[in-house]
Amino acid sequence: MNGKTVWERFSPMVTIVLFVWFSQLSAAQSSCESRCGQRSGDCSCQATCESLKECCADYRQFCLQISPHSGTLLGGAHFVILNTTFDPASKLVCRFNSEIDTQGYVDSGNRGHCVSPLLYESGWIPFEVSTDNGATFNRHGTWLAVHHSKVSAEFKITLHNATKWQYYGTPNTGGSLTMSWNASLLTAAAVNVELWGYRETGEAYSDSWNPELRFLYSLEKAVPNNGSFTFIPSCANGSFSDWEIGALRVSPSMKDEGARDVAALWTGVHALAWHLEEKFRNDSAAWAYDKCISWHETEQKLPVFLSEIADCPCTLAQSRADTGRFHTDYGCDIEKGSVCTYHPGSVHCVRAIQASPKYGAGQQCCYDDTGAQVLTADSIGGSTPDRGHDWGSPPYRKPPRVPGVSHWLYDVITFYYCCLWSDNCHYYFTHRPSSDCRTYRPPKVGVVFGDPHFITLDGSNYTFNGKGEYYLLNTTYKALTVQVRTEPVSLENGSLAKATRLSAVAMQESGSDVIEVRTTRLPDHLEVLRNQQVLSFSEQSWMDLKGVFLYSSVRGNVSVMFPSGAGVEVRGRGGLMTVSVLLPEEFLNHTSGLLGSMNNDPQDDFVFKNGSVLFRDSSPEDLFIFGADWAISNETSLFTYDTADLLNTYFYAEKHDPAFVPVYSVIENPDDPLYGEMSELCGQDPFCKFDTMTTKNLTTGNATKISFQSHMSLVKDLEPVLSCGWLAPPTKGKKEGTTYLAGSTVKFTCNKGYVLTGSAEQTCLSTGMWLGDTPQCVSENILGIVLGSVGGALTLITMVFVIYRHSNKRNPRESGLYTPEAYFQSWLNESSQTPFVMQPCSPKKDCGTP
């Protein structure tokens, strides 16, 4: 072997193989292919990589951005893949939730396009893209599926005169119907107008219970795509009329009728009155009555869900303040003119954000212009609970948790049967009665605002101007964590004040998505991140996320709602951030952090991590030590560090900066040039004064003043209100007053021909009990008989008394009952033991001498 060892002969080959392998491995680790959200060797595929300038070269090729990023959960929304191009020969397939494929395409500009599928769920849906006709999926993104009613009007079909559509076929409602859409959203010269129906099949509350959205028929094919369609409806043939709710779809005519998951526009789900059978048009009230009775009989066989839904807030003010558990019902919004179609007499309704745990049921609470709750026992416009929560509920996809459509099937079309198409609401309200507020307990609220100042959940207040990252709240119940980041305040001259402000807040509950809200360079503009990725609210103001809901209708306000009922409200104002935390009573004795120990005792709010307690009236310096103790660590941090400054200032530095020493107090000096304006602005508000003087800025002081006033208003709105419960009117009578809270009075009257017995009014006492006797309405005829009987009895009593007295006059000393009063009392005592019964006189018998 020429004297060479085996290693000497093969080592060059091994070296080459290892070199090639390591080179390939290095190249693979420098790519984001199938690695989105991860670090990849010496570059990153994480959402923070762009701001940190450390992305892998192919980051945008494999970690996709799209536009639009949201659309109806019914499917058919068309979106473009941004910031990358594709080979024109690519055969794109888009896969959603790792299971549903739709056909994509590459346009003439080499941009990729996808179409969203029917999903039966809302929220962020992961998707993948294949360029080889489905052989491999190595590009990743997320799509936001939205409740059909929350889709922006420009992206859906509009029904002109929607009321006419849903009453079509009832008396005096007929003629033509018109719908319109944005024709530019469909790249087709002609479209098909299709009807799709929705139902749920199988045994209720079993694994066989499934949703079904089915193509029924086309109203017309190859309609010019000019954005409008008018028709005169015909009655559905055969079994098609069994489908009573659904939606219309407009899709390109080059696609097959009823083809799923193609580019399309939809109406909202609605009652299909206009397509129902001839029997409905002949006598809609009788048809609806039969449907109502059938539904009533079905409901009697289903589980009762009412016991597991939460009671409503007692007042309109409470319902709008308890933002962790209740949110505006878009169908009855006081901010949008109180157009309350299904709740006449109400000015505002809210829905419980979370569905009930076992049955996925929803709660709705409506209020009148006095702020009182409207109940179905008093009004057709009252609050109604729902077997299917309108917004659906996790894990979605199965009845009755499918967003929007389950609710329509069990709670809305049934309202049409019993209340709108016929006059049989008593059947509906038997199964959907309003919940009153006797068991409602408002949440407690804590806040951090201004410079920053803290008001704990039990009402203590203090100022903590530390620089760093801290636990605002940490709970043993539901593992809720809220953290805040502070930074020094910049003065107008560019220097830094010896005071800090909030710059970010991050939160998570029980493994939910991490939500972070932070300030930006734009005044009062807040930026929201989900798991370190910036969210856009340009298309949707409401988002269903993993274990958390978000709402932001304006850039300076963000509402975060957790399944526990906890809510976090973040506001940007005057360059400052305010964070309010609302906690239901289940959190009692389970909280710690800068917002204190929530136990209804403000004396022990300042508890250190080791359990020791700082007195409530401690010095500002001692309170500063308390605040510093609640610094977080990198291991527990929920924050995003996506700039070099954030990394250097907070990640690589101590979480509480010991070098930053704030101003602990300010002296009001009348000689200060700002003193006069400060006094006029702040009055007696100590927080406003402190912030104005430490920052030398009236705008900052005013923002602090407004935030404090807002907090006090919130606390006032959430004050407990006691209810005595609903009162029924007497039979054959009426009541005046439908407010049942402490101090309220309800009056009663009787119909003509009836007389009131009992109390004419009852007042709700602070004990939660009604003052007064139960009112009853008695017929005047019956009352006459009763009074006549009483008069006869009194006559007989008088007669007996006279006889007895006459007898006693013969031998008065033989009787101990000497006085008439004594005798009468004795007689009453005896008659109470053996009641005296008047017997009717027969005409053939002598009734005796009166």
PDB file of N, CA, C and O in Angstrom, residues 272-306:
ATOM      1  N   LEU A 272     -83.136  34.852   5.586  1.00  0.00           N
ATOM      2  CA  LEU A 272     -83.439  34.718   4.158  1.00  0.00           C
ATOM      3  C   LEU A 272     -84.938  34.766   3.906  1.00  0.00           C
ATOM      4  O   LEU A 272     -85.508  33.910   3.200  1.00  0.00           O
ATOM      5  N   ALA A 273     -85.612  35.774   4.442  1.00  0.00           N
ATOM      6  CA  ALA A 273     -87.058  35.899   4.254  1.00  0.00           C
ATOM      7  C   ALA A 273     -87.422  35.936   2.778  1.00  0.00           C
ATOM      8  O   ALA A 273     -88.433  35.369   2.357  1.00  0.00           O
ATOM      9  N   TRP A 274     -86.586  36.568   1.991  1.00  0.00           N
ATOM     10  CA  TRP A 274     -86.891  36.814   0.586  1.00  0.00           C
ATOM     11  C   TRP A 274     -86.883  35.538  -0.271  1.00  0.00           C
ATOM     12  O   TRP A 274     -87.365  35.536  -1.397  1.00  0.00           O
ATOM     13  N   HIS A 275     -86.344  34.430   0.261  1.00  0.00           N
ATOM     14  CA  HIS A 275     -86.283  33.216  -0.555  1.00  0.00           C
ATOM     15  C   HIS A 275     -87.162  32.102   0.011  1.00  0.00           C
ATOM     16  O   HIS A 275     -87.220  31.011  -0.568  1.00  0.00           O
ATOM     17  N   LEU A 276     -87.863  32.333   1.124  1.00  0.00           N
ATOM     18  CA  LEU A 276     -88.614  31.269   1.776  1.00  0.00           C
ATOM     19  C   LEU A 276     -89.786  30.793   0.931  1.00  0.00           C
ATOM     20  O   LEU A 276     -90.208  31.448  -0.023  1.00  0.00           O
ATOM     21  N   GLU A 277     -90.355  29.677   1.323  1.00  0.00           N
ATOM     22  CA  GLU A 277     -91.400  29.018   0.553  1.00  0.00           C
ATOM     23  C   GLU A 277     -92.667  29.864   0.429  1.00  0.00           C
ATOM     24  O   GLU A 277     -92.881  30.816   1.174  1.00  0.00           O
ATOM     25  N   GLU A 278     -93.535  29.469  -0.482  1.00  0.00           N
ATOM     26  CA  GLU A 278     -94.781  30.189  -0.759  1.00  0.00           C
ATOM     27  C   GLU A 278     -95.664  30.272   0.478  1.00  0.00           C
ATOM     28  O   GLU A 278     -96.363  31.267   0.697  1.00  0.00           O
ATOM     29  N   LYS A 279     -95.608  29.256   1.307  1.00  0.00           N
ATOM     30  CA  LYS A 279     -96.426  29.236   2.519  1.00  0.00           C
ATOM     31  C   LYS A 279     -96.112  30.434   3.409  1.00  0.00           C
ATOM     32  O   LYS A 279     -96.997  30.993   4.063  1.00  0.00           O
ATOM     33  N   PHE A 280     -94.847  30.838   3.457  1.00  0.00           N
ATOM     34  CA  PHE A 280     -94.459  32.008   4.248  1.00  0.00           C
ATOM     35  C   PHE A 280     -95.103  33.269   3.686  1.00  0.00           C
ATOM     36  O   PHE A 280     -95.620  34.103   4.431  1.00  0.00           O
ATOM     37  N   ARG A 281     -95.089  33.413   2.374  1.00  0.00           N
ATOM     38  CA  ARG A 281     -95.657  34.632   1.775  1.00  0.00           C
ATOM     39  C   ARG A 281     -97.178  34.669   1.897  1.00  0.00           C
ATOM     40  O   ARG A 281     -97.766  35.739   1.989  1.00  0.00           O
ATOM     41  N   ASN A 282     -97.805  33.492   1.911  1.00  0.00           N
ATOM     42  CA  ASN A 282     -99.264  33.463   2.023  1.00  0.00           C
ATOM     43  C   ASN A 282     -99.737  33.885   3.413  1.00  0.00           C
ATOM     44  O   ASN A 282    -100.763  34.554   3.557  1.00  0.00           O
ATOM     45  N   ASP A 283     -99.010  33.464   4.452  1.00  0.00           N
ATOM     46  CA  ASP A 283     -99.380  33.831   5.826  1.00  0.00           C
ATOM     47  C   ASP A 283     -98.120  33.764   6.676  1.00  0.00           C
ATOM     48  O   ASP A 283     -97.848  32.771   7.342  1.00  0.00           O
ATOM     49  N   SER A 284     -97.351  34.838   6.634  1.00  0.00           N
ATOM     50  CA  SER A 284     -96.047  34.828   7.302  1.00  0.00           C
ATOM     51  C   SER A 284     -96.187  34.657   8.811  1.00  0.00           C
ATOM     52  O   SER A 284     -95.368  33.985   9.449  1.00  0.00           O
ATOM     53  N   ALA A 285     -97.229  35.238   9.405  1.00  0.00           N
ATOM     54  CA  ALA A 285     -97.385  35.146  10.857  1.00  0.00           C
ATOM     55  C   ALA A 285     -97.666  33.704  11.285  1.00  0.00           C
ATOM     56  O   ALA A 285     -97.103  33.216  12.282  1.00  0.00           O
ATOM     57  N   ALA A 286     -98.547  33.003  10.536  1.00  0.00           N
ATOM     58  CA  ALA A 286     -98.847  31.612  10.880  1.00  0.00           C
ATOM     59  C   ALA A 286     -97.625  30.724  10.667  1.00  0.00           C
ATOM     60  O   ALA A 286     -97.340  29.832  11.483  1.00  0.00           O
ATOM     61  N   TRP A 287     -96.910  30.960   9.559  1.00  0.00           N
ATOM     62  CA  TRP A 287     -95.684  30.199   9.287  1.00  0.00           C
ATOM     63  C   TRP A 287     -94.685  30.401  10.410  1.00  0.00           C
ATOM     64  O   TRP A 287     -94.091  29.442  10.919  1.00  0.00           O
ATOM     65  N   ALA A 288     -94.485  31.659  10.808  1.00  0.00           N
ATOM     66  CA  ALA A 288     -93.514  31.977  11.860  1.00  0.00           C
ATOM     67  C   ALA A 288     -93.954  31.406  13.202  1.00  0.00           C
ATOM     68  O   ALA A 288     -93.120  30.957  13.999  1.00  0.00           O
ATOM     69  N   TYR A 289     -95.255  31.407  13.468  1.00  0.00           N
ATOM     70  CA  TYR A 289     -95.761  30.839  14.721  1.00  0.00           C
ATOM     71  C   TYR A 289     -95.411  29.360  14.811  1.00  0.00           C
ATOM     72  O   TYR A 289     -94.957  28.872  15.853  1.00  0.00           O
ATOM     73  N   ASP A 290     -95.628  28.626  13.730  1.00  0.00           N
ATOM     74  CA  ASP A 290     -95.291  27.201  13.720  1.00  0.00           C
ATOM     75  C   ASP A 290     -93.805  26.995  13.979  1.00  0.00           C
ATOM     76  O   ASP A 290     -93.403  26.085  14.721  1.00  0.00           O
ATOM     77  N   LYS A 291     -92.983  27.837  13.359  1.00  0.00           N
ATOM     78  CA  LYS A 291     -91.534  27.735  13.572  1.00  0.00           C
ATOM     79  C   LYS A 291     -91.181  28.062  15.026  1.00  0.00           C
ATOM     80  O   LYS A 291     -90.295  27.427  15.625  1.00  0.00           O
ATOM     81  N   CYS A 292     -91.848  29.059  15.584  1.00  0.00           N
ATOM     82  CA  CYS A 292     -91.598  29.461  16.973  1.00  0.00           C
ATOM     83  C   CYS A 292     -91.930  28.321  17.927  1.00  0.00           C
ATOM     84  O   CYS A 292     -91.152  28.014  18.842  1.00  0.00           O
ATOM     85  N   ILE A 293     -93.058  27.673  17.715  1.00  0.00           N
ATOM     86  CA  ILE A 293     -93.462  26.570  18.582  1.00  0.00           C
ATOM     87  C   ILE A 293     -92.487  25.398  18.442  1.00  0.00           C
ATOM     88  O   ILE A 293     -92.104  24.764  19.443  1.00  0.00           O
ATOM     89  N   SER A 294     -92.069  25.120  17.219  1.00  0.00           N
ATOM     90  CA  SER A 294     -91.109  24.047  17.005  1.00  0.00           C
ATOM     91  C   SER A 294     -89.797  24.342  17.725  1.00  0.00           C
ATOM     92  O   SER A 294     -89.201  23.451  18.361  1.00  0.00           O
ATOM     93  N   TRP A 295     -89.344  25.588  17.637  1.00  0.00           N
ATOM     94  CA  TRP A 295     -88.108  25.986  18.339  1.00  0.00           C
ATOM     95  C   TRP A 295     -88.300  25.874  19.850  1.00  0.00           C
ATOM     96  O   TRP A 295     -87.421  25.388  20.570  1.00  0.00           O
ATOM     97  N   HIS A 296     -89.439  26.317  20.341  1.00  0.00           N
ATOM     98  CA  HIS A 296     -89.744  26.256  21.768  1.00  0.00           C
ATOM     99  C   HIS A 296     -89.654  24.811  22.265  1.00  0.00           C
ATOM    100  O   HIS A 296     -89.059  24.543  23.324  1.00  0.00           O
ATOM    101  N   GLU A 297     -90.190  23.879  21.502  1.00  0.00           N
ATOM    102  CA  GLU A 297     -90.151  22.474  21.901  1.00  0.00           C
ATOM    103  C   GLU A 297     -88.728  21.922  21.860  1.00  0.00           C
ATOM    104  O   GLU A 297     -88.337  21.119  22.718  1.00  0.00           O
ATOM    105  N   THR A 298     -87.946  22.377  20.880  1.00  0.00           N
ATOM    106  CA  THR A 298     -86.541  21.942  20.813  1.00  0.00           C
ATOM    107  C   THR A 298     -85.738  22.475  21.994  1.00  0.00           C
ATOM    108  O   THR A 298     -84.938  21.748  22.593  1.00  0.00           O
ATOM    109  N   GLU A 299     -85.957  23.741  22.334  1.00  0.00           N
ATOM    110  CA  GLU A 299     -85.234  24.359  23.446  1.00  0.00           C
ATOM    111  C   GLU A 299     -85.493  23.624  24.756  1.00  0.00           C
ATOM    112  O   GLU A 299     -84.604  23.533  25.607  1.00  0.00           O
ATOM    113  N   GLN A 300     -86.699  23.114  24.924  1.00  0.00           N
ATOM    114  CA  GLN A 300     -87.033  22.410  26.158  1.00  0.00           C
ATOM    115  C   GLN A 300     -86.211  21.136  26.326  1.00  0.00           C
ATOM    116  O   GLN A 300     -86.063  20.635  27.442  1.00  0.00           O
ATOM    117  N   LYS A 301     -85.677  20.621  25.231  1.00  0.00           N
ATOM    118  CA  LYS A 301     -84.890  19.393  25.284  1.00  0.00           C
ATOM    119  C   LYS A 301     -83.393  19.663  25.423  1.00  0.00           C
ATOM    120  O   LYS A 301     -82.632  18.737  25.705  1.00  0.00           O
ATOM    121  N   LEU A 302     -82.962  20.903  25.194  1.00  0.00           N
ATOM    122  CA  LEU A 302     -81.540  21.236  25.241  1.00  0.00           C
ATOM    123  C   LEU A 302     -81.109  21.615  26.654  1.00  0.00           C
ATOM    124  O   LEU A 302     -81.940  22.039  27.469  1.00  0.00           O
ATOM    125  N   PRO A 303     -79.830  21.499  26.979  1.00  0.00           N
ATOM    126  CA  PRO A 303     -79.351  21.902  28.302  1.00  0.00           C
ATOM    127  C   PRO A 303     -79.635  23.385  28.566  1.00  0.00           C
ATOM    128  O   PRO A 303     -79.570  24.210  27.656  1.00  0.00           O
ATOM    129  N   VAL A 304     -79.946  23.704  29.809  1.00  0.00           N
ATOM    130  CA  VAL A 304     -80.179  25.096  30.204  1.00  0.00           C
ATOM    131  C   VAL A 304     -78.829  25.736  30.509  1.00  0.00           C
ATOM    132  O   VAL A 304     -78.088  25.255  31.370  1.00  0.00           O
ATOM    133  N   PHE A 305     -78.516  26.806  29.817  1.00  0.00           N
ATOM    134  CA  PHE A 305     -77.208  27.451  29.957  1.00  0.00           C
ATOM    135  C   PHE A 305     -77.256  28.684  30.851  1.00  0.00           C
ATOM    136  O   PHE A 305     -76.217  29.265  31.174  1.00  0.00           O
ATOM    137  N   LEU A 306     -78.444  29.109  31.263  1.00  0.00           N
ATOM    138  CA  LEU A 306     -78.597  30.398  31.937  1.00  0.00           C
ATOM    139  C   LEU A 306     -77.825  30.479  33.250  1.00  0.00           C
ATOM    140  O   LEU A 306     -77.357  31.552  33.633  1.00  0.00           O
TER     141      LEU A 306
END
